[in-house]
mmCIF file of C-alpha atoms and ligand atoms in Angstrom:
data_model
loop_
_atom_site.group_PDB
_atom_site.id
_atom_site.type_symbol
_atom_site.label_atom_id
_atom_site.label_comp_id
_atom_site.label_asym_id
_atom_site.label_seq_id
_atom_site.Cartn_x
_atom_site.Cartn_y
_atom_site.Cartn_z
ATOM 1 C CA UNK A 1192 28.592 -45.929 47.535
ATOM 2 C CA UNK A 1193 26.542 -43.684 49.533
ATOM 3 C CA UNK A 1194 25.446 -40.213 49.490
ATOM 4 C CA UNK A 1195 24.719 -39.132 52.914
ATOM 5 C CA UNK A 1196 22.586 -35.386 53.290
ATOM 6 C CA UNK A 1197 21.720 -33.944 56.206
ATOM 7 C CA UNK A 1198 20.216 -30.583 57.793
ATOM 8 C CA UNK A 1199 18.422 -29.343 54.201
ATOM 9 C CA UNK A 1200 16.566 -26.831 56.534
ATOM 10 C CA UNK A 1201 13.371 -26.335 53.892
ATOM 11 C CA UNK A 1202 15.900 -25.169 51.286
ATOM 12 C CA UNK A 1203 14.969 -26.903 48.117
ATOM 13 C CA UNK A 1204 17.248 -24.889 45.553
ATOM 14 C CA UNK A 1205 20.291 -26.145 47.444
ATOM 15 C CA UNK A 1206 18.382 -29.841 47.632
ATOM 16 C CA UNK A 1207 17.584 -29.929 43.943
ATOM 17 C CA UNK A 1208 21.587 -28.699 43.124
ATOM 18 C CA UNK A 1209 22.729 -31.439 45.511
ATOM 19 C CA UNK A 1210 20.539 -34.149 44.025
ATOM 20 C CA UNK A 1211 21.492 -33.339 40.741
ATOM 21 C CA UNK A 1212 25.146 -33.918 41.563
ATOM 22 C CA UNK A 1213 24.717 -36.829 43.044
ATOM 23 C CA UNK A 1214 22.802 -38.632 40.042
ATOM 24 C CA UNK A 1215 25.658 -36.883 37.606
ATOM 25 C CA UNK A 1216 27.856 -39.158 39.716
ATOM 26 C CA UNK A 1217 25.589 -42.213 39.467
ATOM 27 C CA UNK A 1218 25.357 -42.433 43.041
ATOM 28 C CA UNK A 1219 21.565 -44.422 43.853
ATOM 29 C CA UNK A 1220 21.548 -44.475 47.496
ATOM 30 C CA UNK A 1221 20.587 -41.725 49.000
ATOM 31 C CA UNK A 1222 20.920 -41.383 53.020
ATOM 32 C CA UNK A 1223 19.437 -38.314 55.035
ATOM 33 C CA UNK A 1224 20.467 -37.483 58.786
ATOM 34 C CA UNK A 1225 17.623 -35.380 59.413
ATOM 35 C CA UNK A 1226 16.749 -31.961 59.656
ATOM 36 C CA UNK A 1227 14.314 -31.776 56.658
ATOM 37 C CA UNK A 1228 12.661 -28.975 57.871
ATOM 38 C CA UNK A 1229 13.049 -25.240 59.857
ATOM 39 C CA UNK A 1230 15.063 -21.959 58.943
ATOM 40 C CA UNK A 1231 14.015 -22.156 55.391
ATOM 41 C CA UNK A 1232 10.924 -21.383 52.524
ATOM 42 C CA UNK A 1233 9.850 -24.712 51.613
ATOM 43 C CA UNK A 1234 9.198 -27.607 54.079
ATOM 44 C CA UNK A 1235 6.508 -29.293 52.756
ATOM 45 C CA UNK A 1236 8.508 -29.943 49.336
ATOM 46 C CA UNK A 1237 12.097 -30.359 50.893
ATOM 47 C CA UNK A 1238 10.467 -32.999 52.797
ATOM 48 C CA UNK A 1239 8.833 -34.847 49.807
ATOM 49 C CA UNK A 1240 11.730 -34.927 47.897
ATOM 50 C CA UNK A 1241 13.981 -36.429 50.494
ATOM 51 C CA UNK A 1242 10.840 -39.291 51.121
ATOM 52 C CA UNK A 1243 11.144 -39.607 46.983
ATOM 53 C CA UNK A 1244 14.708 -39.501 47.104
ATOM 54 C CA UNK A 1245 16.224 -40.799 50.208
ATOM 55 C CA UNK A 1246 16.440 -44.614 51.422
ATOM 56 C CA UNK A 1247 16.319 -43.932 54.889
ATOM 57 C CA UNK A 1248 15.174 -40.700 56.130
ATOM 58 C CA UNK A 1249 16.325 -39.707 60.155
ATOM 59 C CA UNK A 1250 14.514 -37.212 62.409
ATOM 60 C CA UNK A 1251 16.051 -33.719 63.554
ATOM 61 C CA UNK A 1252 15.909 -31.611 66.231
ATOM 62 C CA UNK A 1253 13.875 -28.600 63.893
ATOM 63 C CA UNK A 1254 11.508 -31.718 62.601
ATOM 64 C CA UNK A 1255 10.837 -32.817 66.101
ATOM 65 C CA UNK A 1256 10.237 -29.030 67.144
ATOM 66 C CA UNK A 1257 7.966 -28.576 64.119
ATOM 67 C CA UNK A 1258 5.622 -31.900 64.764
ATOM 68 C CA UNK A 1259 6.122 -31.081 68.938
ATOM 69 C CA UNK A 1260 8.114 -33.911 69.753
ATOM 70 C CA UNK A 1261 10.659 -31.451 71.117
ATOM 71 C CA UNK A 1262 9.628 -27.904 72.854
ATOM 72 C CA UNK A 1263 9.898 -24.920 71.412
ATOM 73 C CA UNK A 1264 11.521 -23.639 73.795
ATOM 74 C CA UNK A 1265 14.736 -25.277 73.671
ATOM 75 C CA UNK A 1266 15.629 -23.558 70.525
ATOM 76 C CA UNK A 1267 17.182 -19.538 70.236
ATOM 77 C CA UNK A 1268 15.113 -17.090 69.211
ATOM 78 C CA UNK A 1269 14.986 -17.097 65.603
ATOM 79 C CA UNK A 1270 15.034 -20.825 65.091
ATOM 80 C CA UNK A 1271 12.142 -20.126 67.039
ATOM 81 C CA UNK A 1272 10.411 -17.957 64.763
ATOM 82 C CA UNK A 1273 11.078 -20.113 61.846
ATOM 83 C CA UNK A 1274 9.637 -23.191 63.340
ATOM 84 C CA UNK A 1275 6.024 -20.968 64.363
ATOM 85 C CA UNK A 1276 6.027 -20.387 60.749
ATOM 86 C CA UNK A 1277 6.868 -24.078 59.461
ATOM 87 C CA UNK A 1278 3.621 -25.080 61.643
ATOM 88 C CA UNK A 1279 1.632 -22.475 60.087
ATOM 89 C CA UNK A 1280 2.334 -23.338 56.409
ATOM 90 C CA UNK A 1281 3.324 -27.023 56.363
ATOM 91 C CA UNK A 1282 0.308 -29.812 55.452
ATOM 92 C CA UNK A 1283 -1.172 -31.776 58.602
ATOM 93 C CA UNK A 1284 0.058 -35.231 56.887
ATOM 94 C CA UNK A 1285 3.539 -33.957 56.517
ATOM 95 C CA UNK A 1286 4.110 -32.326 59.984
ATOM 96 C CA UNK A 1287 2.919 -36.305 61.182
ATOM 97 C CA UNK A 1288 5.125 -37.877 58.726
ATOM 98 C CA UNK A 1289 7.874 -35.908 60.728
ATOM 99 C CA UNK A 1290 7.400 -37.453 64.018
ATOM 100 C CA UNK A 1291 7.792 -40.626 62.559
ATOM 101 C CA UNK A 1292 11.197 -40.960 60.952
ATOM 102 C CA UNK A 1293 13.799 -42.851 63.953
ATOM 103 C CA UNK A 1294 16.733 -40.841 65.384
ATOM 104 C CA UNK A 1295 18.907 -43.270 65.203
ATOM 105 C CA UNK A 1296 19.822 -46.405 62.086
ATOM 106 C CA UNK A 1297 22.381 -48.959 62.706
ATOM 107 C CA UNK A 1298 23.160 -50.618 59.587
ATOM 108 C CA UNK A 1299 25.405 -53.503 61.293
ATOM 109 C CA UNK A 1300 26.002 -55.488 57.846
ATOM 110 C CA UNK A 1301 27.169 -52.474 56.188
ATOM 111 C CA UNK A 1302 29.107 -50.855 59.201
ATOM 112 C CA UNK A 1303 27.724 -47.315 59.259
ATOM 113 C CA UNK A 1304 25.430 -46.258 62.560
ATOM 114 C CA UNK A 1305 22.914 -42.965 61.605
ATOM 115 C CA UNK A 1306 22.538 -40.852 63.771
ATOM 116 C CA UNK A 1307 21.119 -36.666 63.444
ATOM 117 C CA UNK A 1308 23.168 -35.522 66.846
ATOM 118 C CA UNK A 1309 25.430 -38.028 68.682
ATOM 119 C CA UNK A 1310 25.252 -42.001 69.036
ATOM 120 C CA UNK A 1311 25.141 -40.850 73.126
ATOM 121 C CA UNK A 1312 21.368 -39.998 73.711
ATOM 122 C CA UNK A 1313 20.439 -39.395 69.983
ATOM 123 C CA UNK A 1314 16.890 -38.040 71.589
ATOM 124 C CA UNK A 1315 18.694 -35.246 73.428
ATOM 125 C CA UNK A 1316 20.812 -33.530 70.742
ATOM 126 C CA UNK A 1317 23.952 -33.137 72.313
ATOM 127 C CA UNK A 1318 26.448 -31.413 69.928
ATOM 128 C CA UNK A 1319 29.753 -32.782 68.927
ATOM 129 C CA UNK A 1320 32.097 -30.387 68.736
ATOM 130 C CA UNK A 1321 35.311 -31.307 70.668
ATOM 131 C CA UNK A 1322 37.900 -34.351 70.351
ATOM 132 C CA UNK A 1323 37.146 -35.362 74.173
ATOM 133 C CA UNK A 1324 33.253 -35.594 73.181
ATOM 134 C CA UNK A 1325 34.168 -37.689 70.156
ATOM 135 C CA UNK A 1326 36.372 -40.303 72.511
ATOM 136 C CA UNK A 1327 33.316 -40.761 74.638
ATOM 137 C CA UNK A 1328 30.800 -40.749 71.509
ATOM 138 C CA UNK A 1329 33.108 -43.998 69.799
ATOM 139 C CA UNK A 1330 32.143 -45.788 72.541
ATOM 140 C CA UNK A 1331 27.784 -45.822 72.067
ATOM 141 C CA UNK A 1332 28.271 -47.586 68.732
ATOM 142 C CA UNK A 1333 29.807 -50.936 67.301
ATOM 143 C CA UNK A 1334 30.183 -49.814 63.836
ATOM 144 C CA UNK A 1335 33.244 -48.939 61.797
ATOM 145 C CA UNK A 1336 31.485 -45.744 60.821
ATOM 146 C CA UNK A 1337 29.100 -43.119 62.817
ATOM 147 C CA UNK A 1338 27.642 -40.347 60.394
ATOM 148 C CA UNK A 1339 25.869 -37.522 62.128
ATOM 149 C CA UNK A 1340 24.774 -33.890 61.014
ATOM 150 C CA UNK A 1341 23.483 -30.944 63.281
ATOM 151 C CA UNK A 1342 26.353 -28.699 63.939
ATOM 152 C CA UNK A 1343 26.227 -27.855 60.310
ATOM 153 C CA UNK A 1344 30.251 -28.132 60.144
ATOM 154 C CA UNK A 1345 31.878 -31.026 58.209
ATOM 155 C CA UNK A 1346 34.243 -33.305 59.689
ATOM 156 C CA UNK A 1347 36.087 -36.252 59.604
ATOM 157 C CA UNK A 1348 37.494 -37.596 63.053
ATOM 158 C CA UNK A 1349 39.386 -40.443 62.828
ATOM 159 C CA UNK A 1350 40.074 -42.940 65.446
ATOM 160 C CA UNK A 1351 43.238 -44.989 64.743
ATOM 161 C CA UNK A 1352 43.635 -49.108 65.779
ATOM 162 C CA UNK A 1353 46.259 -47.044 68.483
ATOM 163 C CA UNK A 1354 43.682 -45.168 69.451
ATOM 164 C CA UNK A 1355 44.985 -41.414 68.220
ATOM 165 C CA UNK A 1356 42.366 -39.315 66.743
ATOM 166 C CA UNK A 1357 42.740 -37.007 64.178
ATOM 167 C CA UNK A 1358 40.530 -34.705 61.481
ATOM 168 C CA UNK A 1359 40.368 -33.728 58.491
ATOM 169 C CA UNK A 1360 37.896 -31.566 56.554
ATOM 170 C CA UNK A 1361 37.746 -33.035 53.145
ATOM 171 C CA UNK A 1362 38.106 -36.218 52.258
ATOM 172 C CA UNK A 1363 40.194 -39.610 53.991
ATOM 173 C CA UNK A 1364 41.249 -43.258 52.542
ATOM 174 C CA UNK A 1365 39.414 -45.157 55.606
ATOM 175 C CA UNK A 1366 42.094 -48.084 56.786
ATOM 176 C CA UNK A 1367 41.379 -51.627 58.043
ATOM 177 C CA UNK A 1368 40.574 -51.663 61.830
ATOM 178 C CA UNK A 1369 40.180 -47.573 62.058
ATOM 179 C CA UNK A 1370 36.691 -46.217 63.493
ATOM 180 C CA UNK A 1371 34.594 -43.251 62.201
ATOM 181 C CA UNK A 1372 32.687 -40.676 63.161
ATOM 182 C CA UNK A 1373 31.786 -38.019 60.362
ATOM 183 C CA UNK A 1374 29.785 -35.328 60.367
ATOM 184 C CA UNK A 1375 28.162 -34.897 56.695
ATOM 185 C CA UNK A 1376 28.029 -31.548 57.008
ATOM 186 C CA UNK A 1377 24.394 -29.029 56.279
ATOM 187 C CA UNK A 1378 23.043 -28.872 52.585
ATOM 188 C CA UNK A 1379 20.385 -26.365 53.332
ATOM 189 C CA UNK A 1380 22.314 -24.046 55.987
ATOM 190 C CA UNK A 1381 26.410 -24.512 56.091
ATOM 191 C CA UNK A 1382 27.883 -22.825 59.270
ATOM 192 C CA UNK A 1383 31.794 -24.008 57.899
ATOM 193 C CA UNK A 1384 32.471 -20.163 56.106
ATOM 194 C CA UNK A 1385 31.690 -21.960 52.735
ATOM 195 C CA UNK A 1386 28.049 -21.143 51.112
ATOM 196 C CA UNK A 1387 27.841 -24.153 49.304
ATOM 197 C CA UNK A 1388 25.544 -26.789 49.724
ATOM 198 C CA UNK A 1389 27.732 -29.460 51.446
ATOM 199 C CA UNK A 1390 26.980 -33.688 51.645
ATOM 200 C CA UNK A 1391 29.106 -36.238 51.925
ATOM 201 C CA UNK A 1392 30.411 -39.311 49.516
ATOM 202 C CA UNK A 1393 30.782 -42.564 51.967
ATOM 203 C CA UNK A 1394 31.973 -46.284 50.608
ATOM 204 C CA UNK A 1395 33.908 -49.086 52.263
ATOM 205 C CA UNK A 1396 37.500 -47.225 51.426
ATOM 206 C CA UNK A 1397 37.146 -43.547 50.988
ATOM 207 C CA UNK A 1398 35.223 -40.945 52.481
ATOM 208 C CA UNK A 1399 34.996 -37.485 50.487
ATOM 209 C CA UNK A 1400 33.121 -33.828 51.614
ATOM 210 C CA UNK A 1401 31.418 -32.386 48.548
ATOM 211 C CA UNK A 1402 30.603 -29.120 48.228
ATOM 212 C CA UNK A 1403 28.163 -27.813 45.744
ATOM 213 C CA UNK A 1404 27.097 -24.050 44.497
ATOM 214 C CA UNK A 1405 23.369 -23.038 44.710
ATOM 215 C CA UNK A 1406 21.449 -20.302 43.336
ATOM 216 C CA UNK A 1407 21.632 -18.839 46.878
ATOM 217 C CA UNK A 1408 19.666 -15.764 46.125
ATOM 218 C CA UNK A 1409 16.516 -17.165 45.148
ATOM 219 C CA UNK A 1410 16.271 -18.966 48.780
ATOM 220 C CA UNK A 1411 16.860 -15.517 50.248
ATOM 221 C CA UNK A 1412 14.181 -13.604 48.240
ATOM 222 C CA UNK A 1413 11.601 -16.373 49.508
ATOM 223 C CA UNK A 1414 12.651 -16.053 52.991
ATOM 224 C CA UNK A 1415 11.865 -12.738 52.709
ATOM 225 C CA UNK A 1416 9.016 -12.842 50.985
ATOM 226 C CA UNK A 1417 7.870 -15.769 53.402
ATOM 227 C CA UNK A 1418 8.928 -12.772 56.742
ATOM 228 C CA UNK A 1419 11.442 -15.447 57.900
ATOM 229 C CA UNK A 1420 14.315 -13.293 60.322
ATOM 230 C CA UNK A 1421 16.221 -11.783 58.371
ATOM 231 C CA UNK A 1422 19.403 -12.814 60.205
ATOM 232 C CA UNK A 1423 18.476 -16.244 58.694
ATOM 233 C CA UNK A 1424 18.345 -15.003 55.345
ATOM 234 C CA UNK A 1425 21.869 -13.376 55.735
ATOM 235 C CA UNK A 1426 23.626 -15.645 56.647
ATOM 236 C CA UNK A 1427 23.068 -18.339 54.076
ATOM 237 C CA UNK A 1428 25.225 -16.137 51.916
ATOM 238 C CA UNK A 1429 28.379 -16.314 54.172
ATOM 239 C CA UNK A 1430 27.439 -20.104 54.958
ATOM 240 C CA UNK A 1431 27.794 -19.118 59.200
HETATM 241 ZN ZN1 ZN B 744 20.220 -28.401 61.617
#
């Protein structure tokens, strides 16, 4: 069984809660779809945990911002701002280590493809957020199973032998022949209406969302501390 993270966004109180619920399950492998970094209060050790933790760490749009792989200017205005002040605080060494991870794993023996955005253009970070994009996505990987992060929003999509589709938002028995993309969902920043730190629970017959509770307050009061946009801060309590 895997546990598959993605989009911890510097926030190491929900990284440490998720971590510890994954050993209480006596899970070992540990699979990040990047986003280590940006919008939160502690970079440098969100990012050394996952490299501790995590067998195969992916890049992210806010990781390739921070080490200038991607331009600034691409992102809004206060993902902006938090990235300026990643750069400013983050060690040399670690910024590097970002630029280095791959955007995209394909793990043919086991079936799963890794991916931080889409398995279309994994560089560009499209979004996946309709059915239609999903259709076209199935077809720019050979896996059974596609696991991406970025929009922050678990999901399940399903594609069927008969080629329906469908979703589902918490967990799914995976049948014989049926194809997968699922989006793991954001442990540092969850845009679904839930706070909780969110990963996901991935093995050859069942895939499960798993939502965990953080000590969301103490992120906040570094953020502000740290002069991070307050907007930010807010809205890790409504998890939007
Ligand atoms: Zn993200």
């Amino acid at each position: 069984m895997y546990a598959v993270l993605s989009d911890v966004h510097s926030n190491l109180e929900a990284l440490q809660s998720v971590l510890k619920d994954i050993k209480r399950r006596g899970v070992r492998e540990v699979l990040f779809l990047g986003d280590a970094v940006g919008y939160g209060p502690d970079p440098d050790r969100c990012l050394t945990l996952l490299q501790e933790e995590c067998e195969i760490l992916i890049a992210g749009n806010h990781d390739w911002g921070v080490c200038g792989l991607t331009g600034i200017d691409s992102f809004n205005e206060n993902a902006r701002a938090a990235i300026m002040w990643t750069k400013t605080v983050m060690r040399p060494e670690n910024i590097n280590a970002l630029g280095t991870a791959p955007v995209r794993v394909d793990l043919g023996d086991k079936g799963i493809t890794l991916v931080h955005s889409t398995p279309w253009e994994p560089e560009k970070w499209h979004y996946l957020l309709y059915l239609a994009e999903a259709e076209s996505n199935f077809q720019h990987f050979d896996t059974a199973v596609c696991l991406i992060g970025h929009s922050h929003s678990p999901v399940i999509i399903e594609r069927r032998l008969s080629g329906g589709l469908s979703t589902n938002k918490k967990g799914v028995d995976m049948g014989t022949g049926n194809r997968y993309i699922i989006n793991v969902g954001s442990v540092g920043q969850p845009r679904d209406g839930d706070p909780r730190a969110c990963y996901t629970l991935v093995d050859e017959e069942r895939v499960e969302i798993v939502k965990v509770p953080y000590r969301v307050e103490i992120t906040q009061k570094k953020m502000t501390r740290a002069g991070l946009p307050l907007f930010l801060v807010e809205r890790l309590a409504v998890g939007m």
